[in-house]
Short mmCIF file of C-alpha atoms in Angstrom, two decimals:
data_model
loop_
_atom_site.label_atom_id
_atom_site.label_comp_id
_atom_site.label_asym_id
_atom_site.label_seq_id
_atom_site.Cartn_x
_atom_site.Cartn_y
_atom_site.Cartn_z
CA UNK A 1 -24.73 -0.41 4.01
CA UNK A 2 -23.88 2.42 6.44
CA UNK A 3 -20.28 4.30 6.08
CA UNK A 4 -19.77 2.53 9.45
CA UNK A 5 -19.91 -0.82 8.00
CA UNK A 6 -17.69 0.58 4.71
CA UNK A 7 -15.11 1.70 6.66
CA UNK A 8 -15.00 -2.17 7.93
CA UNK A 9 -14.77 -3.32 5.18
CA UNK A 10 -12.31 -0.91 3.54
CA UNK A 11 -10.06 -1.73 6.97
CA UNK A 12 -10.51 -5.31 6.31
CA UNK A 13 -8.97 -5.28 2.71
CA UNK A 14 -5.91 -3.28 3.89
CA UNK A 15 -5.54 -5.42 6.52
CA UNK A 16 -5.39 -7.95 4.10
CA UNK A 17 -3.18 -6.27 1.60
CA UNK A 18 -0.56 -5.20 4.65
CA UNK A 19 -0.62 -9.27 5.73
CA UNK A 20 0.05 -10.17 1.76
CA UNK A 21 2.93 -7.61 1.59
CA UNK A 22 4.55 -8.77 5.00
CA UNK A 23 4.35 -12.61 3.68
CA UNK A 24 6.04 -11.33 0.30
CA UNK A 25 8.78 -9.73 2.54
CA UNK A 26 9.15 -12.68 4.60
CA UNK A 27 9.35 -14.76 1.26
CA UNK A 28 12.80 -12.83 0.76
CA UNK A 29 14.62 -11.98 4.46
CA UNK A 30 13.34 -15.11 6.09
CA UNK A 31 12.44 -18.23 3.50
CA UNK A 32 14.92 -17.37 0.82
CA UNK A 33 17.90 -15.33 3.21
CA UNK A 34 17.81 -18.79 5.74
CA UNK A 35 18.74 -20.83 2.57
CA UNK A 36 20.69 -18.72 0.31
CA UNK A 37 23.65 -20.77 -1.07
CA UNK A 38 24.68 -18.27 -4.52
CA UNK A 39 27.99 -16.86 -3.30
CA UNK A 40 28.10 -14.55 -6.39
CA UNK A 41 25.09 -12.28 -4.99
CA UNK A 42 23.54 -11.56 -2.32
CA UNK A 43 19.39 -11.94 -1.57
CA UNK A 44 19.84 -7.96 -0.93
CA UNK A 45 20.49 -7.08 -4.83
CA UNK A 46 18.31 -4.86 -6.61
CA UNK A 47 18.00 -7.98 -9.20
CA UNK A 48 15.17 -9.48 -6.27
CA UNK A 49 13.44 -5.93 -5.80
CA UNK A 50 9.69 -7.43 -6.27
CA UNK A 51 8.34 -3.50 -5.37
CA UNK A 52 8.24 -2.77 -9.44
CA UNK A 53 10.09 -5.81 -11.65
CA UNK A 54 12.03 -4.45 -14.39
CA UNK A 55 15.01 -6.01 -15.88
CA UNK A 56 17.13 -7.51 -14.93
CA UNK A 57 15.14 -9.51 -12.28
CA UNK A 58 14.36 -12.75 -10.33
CA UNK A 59 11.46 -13.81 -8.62
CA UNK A 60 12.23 -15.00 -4.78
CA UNK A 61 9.85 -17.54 -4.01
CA UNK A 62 6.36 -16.16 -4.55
CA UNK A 63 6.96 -12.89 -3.02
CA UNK A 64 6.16 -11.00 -6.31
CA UNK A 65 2.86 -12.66 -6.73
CA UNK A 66 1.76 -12.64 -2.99
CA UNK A 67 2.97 -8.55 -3.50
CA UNK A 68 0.91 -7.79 -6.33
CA UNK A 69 -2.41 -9.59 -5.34
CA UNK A 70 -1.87 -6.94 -1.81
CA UNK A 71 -1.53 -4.69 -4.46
CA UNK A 72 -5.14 -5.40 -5.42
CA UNK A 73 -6.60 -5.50 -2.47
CA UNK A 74 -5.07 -2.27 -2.00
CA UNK A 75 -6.83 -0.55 -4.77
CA UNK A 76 -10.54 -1.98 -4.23
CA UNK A 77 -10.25 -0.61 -1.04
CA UNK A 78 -8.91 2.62 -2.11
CA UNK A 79 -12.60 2.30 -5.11
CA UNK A 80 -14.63 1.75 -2.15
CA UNK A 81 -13.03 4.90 0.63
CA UNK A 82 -15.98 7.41 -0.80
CA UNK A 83 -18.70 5.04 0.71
CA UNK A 84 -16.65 4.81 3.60
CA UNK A 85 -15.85 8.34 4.19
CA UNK A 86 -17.21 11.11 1.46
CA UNK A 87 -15.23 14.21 0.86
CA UNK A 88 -16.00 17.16 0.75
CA UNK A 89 -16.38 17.61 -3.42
CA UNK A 90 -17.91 14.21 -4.36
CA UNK A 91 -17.11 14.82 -7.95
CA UNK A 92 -13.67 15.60 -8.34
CA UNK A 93 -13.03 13.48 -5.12
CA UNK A 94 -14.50 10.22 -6.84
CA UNK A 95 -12.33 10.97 -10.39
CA UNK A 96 -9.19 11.37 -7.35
CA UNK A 97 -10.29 7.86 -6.30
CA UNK A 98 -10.76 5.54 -9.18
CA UNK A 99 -7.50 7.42 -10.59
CA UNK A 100 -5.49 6.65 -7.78
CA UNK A 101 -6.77 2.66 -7.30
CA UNK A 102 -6.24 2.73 -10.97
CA UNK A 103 -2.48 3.21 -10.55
CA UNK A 104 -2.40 0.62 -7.37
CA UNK A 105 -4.26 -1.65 -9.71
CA UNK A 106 -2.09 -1.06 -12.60
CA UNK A 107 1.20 -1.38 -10.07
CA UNK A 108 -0.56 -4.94 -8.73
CA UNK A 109 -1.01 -5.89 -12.06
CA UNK A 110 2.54 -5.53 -13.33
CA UNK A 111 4.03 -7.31 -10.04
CA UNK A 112 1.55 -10.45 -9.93
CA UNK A 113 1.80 -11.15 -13.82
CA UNK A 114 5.58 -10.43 -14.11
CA UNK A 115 5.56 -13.23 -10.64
CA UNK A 116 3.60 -15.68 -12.38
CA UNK A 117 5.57 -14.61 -15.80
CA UNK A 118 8.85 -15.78 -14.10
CA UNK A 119 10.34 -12.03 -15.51
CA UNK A 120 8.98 -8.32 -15.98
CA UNK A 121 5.87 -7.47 -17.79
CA UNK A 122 5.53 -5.65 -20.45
CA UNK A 123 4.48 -2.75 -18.13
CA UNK A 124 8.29 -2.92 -16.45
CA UNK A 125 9.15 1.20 -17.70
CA UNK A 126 10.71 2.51 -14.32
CA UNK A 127 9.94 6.16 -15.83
CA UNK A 128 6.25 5.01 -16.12
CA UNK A 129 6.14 4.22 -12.59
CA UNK A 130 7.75 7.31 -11.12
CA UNK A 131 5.34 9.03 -13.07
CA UNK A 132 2.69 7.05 -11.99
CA UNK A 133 3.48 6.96 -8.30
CA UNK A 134 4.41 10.57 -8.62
CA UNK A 135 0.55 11.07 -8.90
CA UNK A 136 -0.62 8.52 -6.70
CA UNK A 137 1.07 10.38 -3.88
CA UNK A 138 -0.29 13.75 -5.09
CA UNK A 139 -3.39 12.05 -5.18
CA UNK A 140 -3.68 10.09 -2.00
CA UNK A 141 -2.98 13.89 -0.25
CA UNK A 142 -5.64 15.61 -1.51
CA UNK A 143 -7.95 13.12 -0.19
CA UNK A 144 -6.65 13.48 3.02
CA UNK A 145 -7.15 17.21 2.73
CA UNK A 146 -10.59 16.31 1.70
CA UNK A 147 -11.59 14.44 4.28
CA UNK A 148 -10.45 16.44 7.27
CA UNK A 149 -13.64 16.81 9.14
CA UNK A 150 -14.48 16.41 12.36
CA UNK A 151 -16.15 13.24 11.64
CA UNK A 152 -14.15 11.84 9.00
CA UNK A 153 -10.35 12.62 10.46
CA UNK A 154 -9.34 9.19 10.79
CA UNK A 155 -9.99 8.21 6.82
CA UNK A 156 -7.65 11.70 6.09
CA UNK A 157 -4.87 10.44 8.17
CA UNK A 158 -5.56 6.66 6.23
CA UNK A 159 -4.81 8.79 2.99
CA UNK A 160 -1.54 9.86 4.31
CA UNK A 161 -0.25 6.65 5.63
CA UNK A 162 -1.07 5.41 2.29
CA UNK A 163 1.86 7.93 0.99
CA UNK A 164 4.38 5.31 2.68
CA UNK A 165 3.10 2.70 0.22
CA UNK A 166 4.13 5.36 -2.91
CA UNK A 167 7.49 5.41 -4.24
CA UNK A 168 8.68 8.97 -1.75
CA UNK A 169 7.35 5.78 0.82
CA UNK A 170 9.15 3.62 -0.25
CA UNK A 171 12.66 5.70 -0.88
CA UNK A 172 12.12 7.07 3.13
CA UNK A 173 11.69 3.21 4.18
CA UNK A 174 14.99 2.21 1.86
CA UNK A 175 17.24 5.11 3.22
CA UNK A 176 15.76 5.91 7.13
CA UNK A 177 13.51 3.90 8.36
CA UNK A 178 15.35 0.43 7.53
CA UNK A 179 18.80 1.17 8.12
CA UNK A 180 17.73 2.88 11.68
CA UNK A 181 15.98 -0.62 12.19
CA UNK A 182 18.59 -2.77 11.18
CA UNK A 183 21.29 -1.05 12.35
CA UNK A 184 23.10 -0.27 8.77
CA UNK A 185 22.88 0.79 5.14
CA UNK A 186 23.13 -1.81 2.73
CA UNK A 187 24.72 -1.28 -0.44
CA UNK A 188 21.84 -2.12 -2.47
CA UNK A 189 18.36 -3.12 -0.67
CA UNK A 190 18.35 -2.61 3.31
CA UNK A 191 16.74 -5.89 5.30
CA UNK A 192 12.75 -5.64 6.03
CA UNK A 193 12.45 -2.58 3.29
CA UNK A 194 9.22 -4.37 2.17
CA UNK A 195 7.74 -4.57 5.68
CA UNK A 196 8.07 -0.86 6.79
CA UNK A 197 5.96 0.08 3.27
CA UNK A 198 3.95 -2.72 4.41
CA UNK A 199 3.41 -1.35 7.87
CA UNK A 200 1.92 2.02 6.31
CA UNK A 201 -0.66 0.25 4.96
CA UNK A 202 -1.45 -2.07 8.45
CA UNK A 203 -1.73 1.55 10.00
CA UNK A 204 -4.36 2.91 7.27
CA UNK A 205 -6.43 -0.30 7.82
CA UNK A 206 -6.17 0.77 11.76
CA UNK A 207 -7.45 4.42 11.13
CA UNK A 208 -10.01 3.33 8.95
CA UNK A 209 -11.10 1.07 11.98
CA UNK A 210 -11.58 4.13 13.97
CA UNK A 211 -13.23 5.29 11.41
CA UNK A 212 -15.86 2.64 11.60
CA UNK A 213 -16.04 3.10 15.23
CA UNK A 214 -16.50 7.23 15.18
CA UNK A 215 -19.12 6.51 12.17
CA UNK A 216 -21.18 4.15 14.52
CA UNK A 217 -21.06 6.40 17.02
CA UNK A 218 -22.31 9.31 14.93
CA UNK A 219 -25.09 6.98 13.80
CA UNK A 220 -25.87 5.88 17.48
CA UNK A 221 -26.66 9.11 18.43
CA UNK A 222 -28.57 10.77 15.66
CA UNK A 223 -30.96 7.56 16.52
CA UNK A 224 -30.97 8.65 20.29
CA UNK A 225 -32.20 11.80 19.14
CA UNK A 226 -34.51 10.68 16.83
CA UNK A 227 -36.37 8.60 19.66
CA UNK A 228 -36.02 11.61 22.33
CA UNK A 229 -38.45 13.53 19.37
#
């Protein structure tokens, strides 16, 4: 399969990861916020958070297990980026890659069992996953810096949207990007958090679409060539 056709389907997972983590969202601040009836909290307590489940914690609806199965997604496509886009150091840039989907995997993991669990996995730690995401975001930068080529720009700025879907994402979603959007900061989880880390990875999916389209267009005219020999 050419990196043309990779790139699709790389674009095509994320896609499909950003539409799981916008239906989780929508499983809190539309489906569970239009019929919230507990006057004793409020559907914007940490206690719903679905991001990372750790203790104490409720599921909303299906949100955690929609969440973690984007998670997925999120890392095959992240496995499959080198056939999509190659850096520049195959070697250490495929150990960056399977490390990196290993931590989305491990995150999507820990979300969609503690969801179907009905409380946190065993894998809850919240040190663990600052550590963990710590790296991932490390991680997901140097293979934007490895793939900043003339050809294979778009997949490098991918990388770096990706960030957004890291915890340092996630915090500048909480604390800017949200409250700017809704118009306030709440006192525990802003409105829509979920979407804005969700709309990272919507925009990676889009840049590796023009990926796709620069790669077929690379491939286009080497055969030109070829034919005018």
């Amino acid at each position: 399969m050419t990196s043309a056709r990779w790139s699709l389907v790389v674009a095509g997972l994320w896609l499909a990861s950003a539409g799981l983590q916008v239906a989780a969202s929508l499983e809190r601040w539309v489906v569970a916020a239009g019929s919230w009836t507990r006057d004793q909290v409020s559907i914007k307590d940490h206690r719903f958070d679905y991001s990372w489940p750790a203790d104490p914690w409720e599921n909303v609806g299906a949100a955690a297990q929609l969440h973690g199965a984007g998670l997925l997604l999120l890392a095959i496509g992240l496995l499959l980026l080198p056939r999509a886009a190659a850096g520049r150091n195959p070697g250490l840039d495929g150990v960056a890659v399977i490390v990196i989907a290993a931590l989305a995997g491990f995150d999507g993991i820990h979300v969609l069992a503690s969801g179907l669990l009905g409380f946190p996995s065993p894998l809850q730690y919240l040190p663990v996953q600052l550590l963990l995401t710590g790296v991932s975001a490390i991680g997901l930068v140097y293979l934007a810096a490895e793939r900043f080529t003339s050809t294979t720009w778009p997949a490098a700025i991918a990388c770096l949207l990706l960030v957004g879907s890291t915890m340092p994402g996630l915090l500048v979603a909480a604390f800017v990007i949200a409250p700017a959007v809704v118009g306030y900061q709440s006192f525990d989880t802003t409105p829509w958090t979920e979407t804005i880390v969700a709309a990272w990875t919507a925009l990676a999916a889009v840049a590796m679409l023009v990926a796709a389209g620069l790669s077929a267009r690379k491939a286009s005219i080497g055969r030109r060539r070829t034919n005018q020999r």
